[in-house]
Coordinates of N, CA and C in Angstrom, one line a residue:
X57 N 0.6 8.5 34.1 CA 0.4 7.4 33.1 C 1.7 6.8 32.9
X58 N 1.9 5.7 33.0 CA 3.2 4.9 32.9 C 3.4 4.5 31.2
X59 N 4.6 4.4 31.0 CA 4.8 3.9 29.3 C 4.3 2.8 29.0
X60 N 4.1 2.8 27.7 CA 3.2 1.8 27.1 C 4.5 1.2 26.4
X61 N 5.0 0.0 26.3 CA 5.5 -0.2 25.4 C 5.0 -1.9 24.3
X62 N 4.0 -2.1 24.5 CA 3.4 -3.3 23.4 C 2.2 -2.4 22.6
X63 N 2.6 -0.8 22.2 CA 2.0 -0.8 21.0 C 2.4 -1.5 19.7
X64 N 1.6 -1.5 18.5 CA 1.9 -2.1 16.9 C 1.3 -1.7 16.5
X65 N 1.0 -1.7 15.0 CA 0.1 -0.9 14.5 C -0.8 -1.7 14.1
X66 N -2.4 -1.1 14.5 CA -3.3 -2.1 14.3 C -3.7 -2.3 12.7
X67 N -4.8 -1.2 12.3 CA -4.9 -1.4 10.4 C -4.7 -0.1 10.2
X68 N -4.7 0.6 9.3 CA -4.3 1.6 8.0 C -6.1 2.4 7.4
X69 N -5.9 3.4 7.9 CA -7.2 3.9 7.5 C -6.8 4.9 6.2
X70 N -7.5 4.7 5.1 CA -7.2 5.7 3.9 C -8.2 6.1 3.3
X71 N -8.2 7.7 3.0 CA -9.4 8.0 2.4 C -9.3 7.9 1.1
X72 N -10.4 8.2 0.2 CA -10.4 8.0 -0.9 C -11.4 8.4 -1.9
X73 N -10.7 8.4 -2.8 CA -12.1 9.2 -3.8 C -13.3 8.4 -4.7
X74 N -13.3 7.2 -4.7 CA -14.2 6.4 -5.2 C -14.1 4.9 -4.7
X75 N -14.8 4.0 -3.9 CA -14.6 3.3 -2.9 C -14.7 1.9 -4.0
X76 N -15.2 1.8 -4.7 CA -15.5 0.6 -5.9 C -13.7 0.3 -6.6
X77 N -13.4 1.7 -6.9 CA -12.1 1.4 -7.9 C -10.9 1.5 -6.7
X78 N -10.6 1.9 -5.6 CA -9.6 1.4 -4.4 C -10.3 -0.1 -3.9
X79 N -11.5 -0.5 -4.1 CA -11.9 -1.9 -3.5 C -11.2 -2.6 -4.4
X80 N -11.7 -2.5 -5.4 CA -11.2 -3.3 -6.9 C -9.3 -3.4 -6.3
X81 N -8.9 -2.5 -6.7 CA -7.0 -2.5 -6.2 C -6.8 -3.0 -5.5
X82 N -7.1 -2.9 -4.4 CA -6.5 -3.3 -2.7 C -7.5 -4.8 -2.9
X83 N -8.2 -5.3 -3.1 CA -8.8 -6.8 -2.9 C -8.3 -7.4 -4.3
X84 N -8.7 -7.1 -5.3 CA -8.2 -7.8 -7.1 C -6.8 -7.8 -7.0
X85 N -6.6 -6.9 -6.8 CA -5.0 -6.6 -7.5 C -3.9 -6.8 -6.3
X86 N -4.3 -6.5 -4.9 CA -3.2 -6.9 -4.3 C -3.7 -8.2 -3.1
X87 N -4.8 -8.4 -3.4 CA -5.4 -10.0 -2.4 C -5.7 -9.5 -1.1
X88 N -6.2 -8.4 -0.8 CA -7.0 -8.3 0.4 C -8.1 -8.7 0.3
X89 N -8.9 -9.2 1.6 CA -10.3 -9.9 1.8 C -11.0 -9.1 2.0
X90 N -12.2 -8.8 1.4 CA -13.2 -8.1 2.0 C -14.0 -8.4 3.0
X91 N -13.9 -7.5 4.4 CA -14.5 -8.2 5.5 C -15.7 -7.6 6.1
X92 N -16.0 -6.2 5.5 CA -17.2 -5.5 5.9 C -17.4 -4.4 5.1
X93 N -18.4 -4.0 4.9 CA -18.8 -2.9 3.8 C -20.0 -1.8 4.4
X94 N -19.8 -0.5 4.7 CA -20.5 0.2 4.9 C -21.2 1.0 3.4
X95 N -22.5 0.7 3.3 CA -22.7 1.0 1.5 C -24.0 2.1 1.5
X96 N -24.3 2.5 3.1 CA -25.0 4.0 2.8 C -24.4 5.5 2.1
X97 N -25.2 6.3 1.7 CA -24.8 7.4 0.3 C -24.6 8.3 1.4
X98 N -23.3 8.7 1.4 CA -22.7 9.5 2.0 C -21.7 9.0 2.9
X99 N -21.7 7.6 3.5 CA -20.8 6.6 4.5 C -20.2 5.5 4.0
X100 N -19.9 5.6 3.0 CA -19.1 4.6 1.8 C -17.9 4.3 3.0
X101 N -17.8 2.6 2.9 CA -16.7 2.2 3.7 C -16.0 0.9 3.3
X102 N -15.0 0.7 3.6 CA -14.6 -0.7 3.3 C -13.4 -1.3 4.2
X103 N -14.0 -2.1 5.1 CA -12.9 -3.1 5.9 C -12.2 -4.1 5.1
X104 N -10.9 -4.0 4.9 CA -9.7 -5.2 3.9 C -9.0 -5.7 5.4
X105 N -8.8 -7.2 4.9 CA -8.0 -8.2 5.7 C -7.6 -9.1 5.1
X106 N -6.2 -9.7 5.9 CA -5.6 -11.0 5.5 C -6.3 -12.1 6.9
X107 N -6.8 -13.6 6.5 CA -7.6 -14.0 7.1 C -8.8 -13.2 7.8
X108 N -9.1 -13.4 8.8 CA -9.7 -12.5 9.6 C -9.2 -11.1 10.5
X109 N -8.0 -10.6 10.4 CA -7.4 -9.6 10.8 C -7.9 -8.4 9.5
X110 N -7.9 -7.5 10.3 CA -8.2 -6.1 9.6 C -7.2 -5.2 9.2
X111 N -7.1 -5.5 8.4 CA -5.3 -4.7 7.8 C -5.5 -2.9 7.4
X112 N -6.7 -2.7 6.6 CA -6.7 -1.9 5.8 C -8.4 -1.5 5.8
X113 N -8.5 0.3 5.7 CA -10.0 0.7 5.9 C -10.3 1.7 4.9
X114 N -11.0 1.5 4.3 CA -11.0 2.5 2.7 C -12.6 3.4 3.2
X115 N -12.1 4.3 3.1 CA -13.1 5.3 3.2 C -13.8 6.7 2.5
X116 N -14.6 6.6 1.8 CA -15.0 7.2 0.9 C -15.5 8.8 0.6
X117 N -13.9 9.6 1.4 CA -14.2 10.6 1.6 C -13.2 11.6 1.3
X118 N -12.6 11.6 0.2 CA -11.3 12.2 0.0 C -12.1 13.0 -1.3
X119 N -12.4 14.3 -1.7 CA -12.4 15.0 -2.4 C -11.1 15.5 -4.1
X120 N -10.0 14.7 -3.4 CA -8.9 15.0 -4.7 C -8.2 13.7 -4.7
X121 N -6.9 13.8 -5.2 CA -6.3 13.1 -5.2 C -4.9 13.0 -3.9
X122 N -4.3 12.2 -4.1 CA -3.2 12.0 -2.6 C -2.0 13.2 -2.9
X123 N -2.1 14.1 -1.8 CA -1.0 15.0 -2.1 C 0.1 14.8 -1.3
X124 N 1.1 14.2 -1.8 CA 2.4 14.1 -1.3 C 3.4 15.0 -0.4
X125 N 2.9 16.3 -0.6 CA 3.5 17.3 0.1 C 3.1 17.8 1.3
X126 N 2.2 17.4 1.5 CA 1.0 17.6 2.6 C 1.4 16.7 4.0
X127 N 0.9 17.2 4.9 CA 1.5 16.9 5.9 C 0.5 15.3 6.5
X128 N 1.2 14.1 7.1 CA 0.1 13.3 6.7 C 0.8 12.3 6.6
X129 N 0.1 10.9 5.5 CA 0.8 10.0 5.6 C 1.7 9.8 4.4
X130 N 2.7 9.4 4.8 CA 4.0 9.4 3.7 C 3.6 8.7 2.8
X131 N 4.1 7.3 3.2 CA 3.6 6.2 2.4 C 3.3 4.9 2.6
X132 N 2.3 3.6 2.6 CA 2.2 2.6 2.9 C 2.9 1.8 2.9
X133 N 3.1 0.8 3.5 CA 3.9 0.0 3.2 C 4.0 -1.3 3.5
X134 N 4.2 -2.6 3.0 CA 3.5 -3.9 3.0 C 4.7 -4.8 3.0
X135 N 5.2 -5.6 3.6 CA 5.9 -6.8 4.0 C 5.5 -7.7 3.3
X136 N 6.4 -8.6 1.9 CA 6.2 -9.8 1.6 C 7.0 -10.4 2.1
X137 N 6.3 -12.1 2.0 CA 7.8 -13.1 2.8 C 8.6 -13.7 1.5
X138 N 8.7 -13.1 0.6 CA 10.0 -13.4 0.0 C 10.3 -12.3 -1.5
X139 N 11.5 -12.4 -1.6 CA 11.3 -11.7 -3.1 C 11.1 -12.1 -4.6
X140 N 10.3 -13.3 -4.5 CA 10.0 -14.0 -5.1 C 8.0 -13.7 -5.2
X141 N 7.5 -13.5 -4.6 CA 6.4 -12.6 -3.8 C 6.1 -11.4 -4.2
X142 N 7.4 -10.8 -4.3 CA 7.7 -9.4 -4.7 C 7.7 -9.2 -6.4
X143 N 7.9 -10.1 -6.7 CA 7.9 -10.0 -8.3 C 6.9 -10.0 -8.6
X144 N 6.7 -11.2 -8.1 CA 4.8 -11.3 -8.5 C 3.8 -10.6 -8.1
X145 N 4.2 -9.8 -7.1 CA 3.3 -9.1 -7.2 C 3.6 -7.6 -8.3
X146 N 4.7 -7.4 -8.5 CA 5.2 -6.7 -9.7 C 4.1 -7.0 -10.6
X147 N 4.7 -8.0 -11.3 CA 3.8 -8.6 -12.3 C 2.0 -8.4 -12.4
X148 N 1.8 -9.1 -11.3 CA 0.5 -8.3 -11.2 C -0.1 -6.8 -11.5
X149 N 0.8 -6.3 -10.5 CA 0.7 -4.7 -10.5 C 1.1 -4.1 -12.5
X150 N 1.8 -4.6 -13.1 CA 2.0 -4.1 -14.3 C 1.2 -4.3 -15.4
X151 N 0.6 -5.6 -14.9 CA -0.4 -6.2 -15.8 C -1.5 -5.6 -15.5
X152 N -1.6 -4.4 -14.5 CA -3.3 -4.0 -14.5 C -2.6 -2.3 -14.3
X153 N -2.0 -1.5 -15.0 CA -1.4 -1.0 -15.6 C -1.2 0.1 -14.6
X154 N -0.7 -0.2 -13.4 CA -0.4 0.0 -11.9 C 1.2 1.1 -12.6
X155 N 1.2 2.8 -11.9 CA 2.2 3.7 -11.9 C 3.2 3.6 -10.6
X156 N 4.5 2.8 -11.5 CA 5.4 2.7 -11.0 C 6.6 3.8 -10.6
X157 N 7.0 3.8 -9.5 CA 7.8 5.2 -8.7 C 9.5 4.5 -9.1
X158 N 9.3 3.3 -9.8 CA 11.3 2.4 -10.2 C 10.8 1.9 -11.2
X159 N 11.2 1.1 -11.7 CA 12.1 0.4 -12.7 C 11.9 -1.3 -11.9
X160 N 11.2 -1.8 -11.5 CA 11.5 -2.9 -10.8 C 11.9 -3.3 -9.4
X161 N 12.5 -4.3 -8.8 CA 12.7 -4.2 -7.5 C 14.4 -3.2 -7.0
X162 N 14.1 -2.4 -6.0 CA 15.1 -1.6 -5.8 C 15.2 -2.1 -4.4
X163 N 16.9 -1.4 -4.1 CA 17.7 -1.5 -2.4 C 16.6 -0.8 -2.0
X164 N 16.4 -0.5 -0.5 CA 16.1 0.8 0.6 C 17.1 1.5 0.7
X165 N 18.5 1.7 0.3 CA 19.7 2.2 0.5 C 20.7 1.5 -0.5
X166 N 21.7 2.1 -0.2 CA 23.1 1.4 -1.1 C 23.9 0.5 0.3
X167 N 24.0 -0.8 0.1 CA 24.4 -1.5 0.6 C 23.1 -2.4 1.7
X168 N 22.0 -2.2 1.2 CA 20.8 -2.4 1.8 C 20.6 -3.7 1.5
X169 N 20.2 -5.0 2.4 CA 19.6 -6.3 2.3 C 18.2 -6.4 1.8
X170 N 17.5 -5.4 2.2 CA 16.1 -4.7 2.1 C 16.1 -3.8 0.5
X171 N 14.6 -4.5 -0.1 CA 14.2 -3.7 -0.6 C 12.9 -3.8 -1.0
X172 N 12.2 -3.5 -2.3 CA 11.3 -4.1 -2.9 C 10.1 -2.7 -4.2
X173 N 9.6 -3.1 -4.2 CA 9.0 -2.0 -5.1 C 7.9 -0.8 -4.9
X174 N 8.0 0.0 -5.3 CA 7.5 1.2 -5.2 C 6.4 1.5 -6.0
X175 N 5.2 2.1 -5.8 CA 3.8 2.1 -6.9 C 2.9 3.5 -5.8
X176 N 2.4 3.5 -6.9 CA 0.8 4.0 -6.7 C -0.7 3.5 -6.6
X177 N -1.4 3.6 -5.7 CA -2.7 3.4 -5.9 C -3.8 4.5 -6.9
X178 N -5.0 4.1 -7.0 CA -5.4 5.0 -8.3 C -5.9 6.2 -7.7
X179 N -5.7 6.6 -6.1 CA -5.7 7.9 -6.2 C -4.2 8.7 -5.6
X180 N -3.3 7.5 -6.0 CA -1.8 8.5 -6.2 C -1.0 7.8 -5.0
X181 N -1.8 7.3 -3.7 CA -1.3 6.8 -2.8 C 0.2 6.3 -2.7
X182 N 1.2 6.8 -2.0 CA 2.3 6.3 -2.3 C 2.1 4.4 -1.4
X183 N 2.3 3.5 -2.4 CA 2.7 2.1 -1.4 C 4.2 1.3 -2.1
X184 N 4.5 0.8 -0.9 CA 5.9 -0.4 -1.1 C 5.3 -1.6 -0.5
X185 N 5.7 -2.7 -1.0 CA 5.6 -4.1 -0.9 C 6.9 -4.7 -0.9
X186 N 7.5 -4.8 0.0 CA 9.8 -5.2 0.6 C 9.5 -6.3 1.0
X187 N 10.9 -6.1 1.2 CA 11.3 -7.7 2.0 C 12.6 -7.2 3.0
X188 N 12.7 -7.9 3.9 CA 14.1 -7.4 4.8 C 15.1 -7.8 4.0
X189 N 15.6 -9.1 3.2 CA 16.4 -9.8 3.0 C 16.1 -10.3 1.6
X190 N 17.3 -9.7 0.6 CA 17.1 -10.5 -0.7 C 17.1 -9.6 -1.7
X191 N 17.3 -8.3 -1.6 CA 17.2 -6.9 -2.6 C 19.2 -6.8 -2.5
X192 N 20.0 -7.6 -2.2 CA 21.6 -6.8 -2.1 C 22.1 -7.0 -3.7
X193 N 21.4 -7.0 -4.6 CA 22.3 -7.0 -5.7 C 21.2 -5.6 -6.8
X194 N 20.0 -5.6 -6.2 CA 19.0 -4.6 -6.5 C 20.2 -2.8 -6.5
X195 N 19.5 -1.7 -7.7 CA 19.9 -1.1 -7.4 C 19.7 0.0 -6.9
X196 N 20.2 1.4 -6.1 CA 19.6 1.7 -4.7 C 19.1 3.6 -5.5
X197 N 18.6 3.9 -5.8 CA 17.6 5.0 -6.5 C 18.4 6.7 -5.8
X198 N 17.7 6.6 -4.6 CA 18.4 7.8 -3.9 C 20.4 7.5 -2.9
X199 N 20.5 6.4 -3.5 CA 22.1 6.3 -3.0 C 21.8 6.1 -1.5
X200 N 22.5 6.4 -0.2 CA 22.6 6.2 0.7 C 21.1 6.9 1.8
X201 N 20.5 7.7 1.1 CA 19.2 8.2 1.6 C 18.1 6.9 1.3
X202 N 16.9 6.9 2.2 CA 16.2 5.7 2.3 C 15.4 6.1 1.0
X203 N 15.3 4.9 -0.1 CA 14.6 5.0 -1.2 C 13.5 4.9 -0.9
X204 N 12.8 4.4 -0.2 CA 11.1 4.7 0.5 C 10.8 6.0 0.6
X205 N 11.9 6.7 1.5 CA 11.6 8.0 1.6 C 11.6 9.4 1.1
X206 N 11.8 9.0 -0.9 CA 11.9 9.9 -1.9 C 11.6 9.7 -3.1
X207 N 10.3 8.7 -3.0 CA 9.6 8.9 -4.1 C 8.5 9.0 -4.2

């Protein structure tokens, strides 16, 4: 088999403990589309997208909540195109009383161009919402270790 090199990553599959209150988050609160819905008892599903592209797949079969220590996925993580974007989506997120991992927008590092904010989904999910460019005056949480990758 020869290397592949034009993998990317296609969408983000996450399970979950009640499919209505991560629908609600991930479409209300952070503006994903709802593009398909599996709604038989026992196969609870949910396709999220920006336009027609499939970003995100909520699946209604997680028994607890997200355990961070566990081997698995670290944390999500979402690209806005500005840090002006990033606020607002702050704002958003605080006004629907979203648990924050900072204080606001933080570096990825100390001396970092990149940053943006840290949160939870309501079953604990670690997610960030950055920017490459526009966090250098932001302050950097874990110092020279990647702030994504310690909270």
């Amino acid at each position: 088999m020869s290397a592949v090199s034009t993998l990317s990553t296609g969408h983000i599959g996450l399970n979950v403990t009640e499919l209505e209150r991560s629908l609600g988050f991930y479409r209300d609160t952070l503006g994903f589309r709802l593009l398909g819905e599996g709604k038989e008892e026992g196969r609870r599903f949910a396709f999220l997208g920006q336009d027609d592209a499939l970003v995100l797949t909520l699946w209604q079969q997680a028994e607890g909540a997200y355990a961070p220590a566990a081997a698995g996925l670290h944390h999500l993580a979402f690209t806005a195109g500005s840090v002006e974007e990033v606020r607002a989506f702050e704002e958003r997120l605080r006004a629907a009383g979203v648990d924050f991992a900072y204080d606001g927008i933080v570096a990825h590092g100390e001396g970092a161009a990149s940053g943006g904010i840290f949160f939870h989904d309501p079953d604990g999910t670690r997610l960030e919402i950055s920017v490459p460019a526009g966090a250098e005056d932001a302050p950097a949480p874990s110092g020279a270790a990647p702030t994504c990758g310690f909270f």
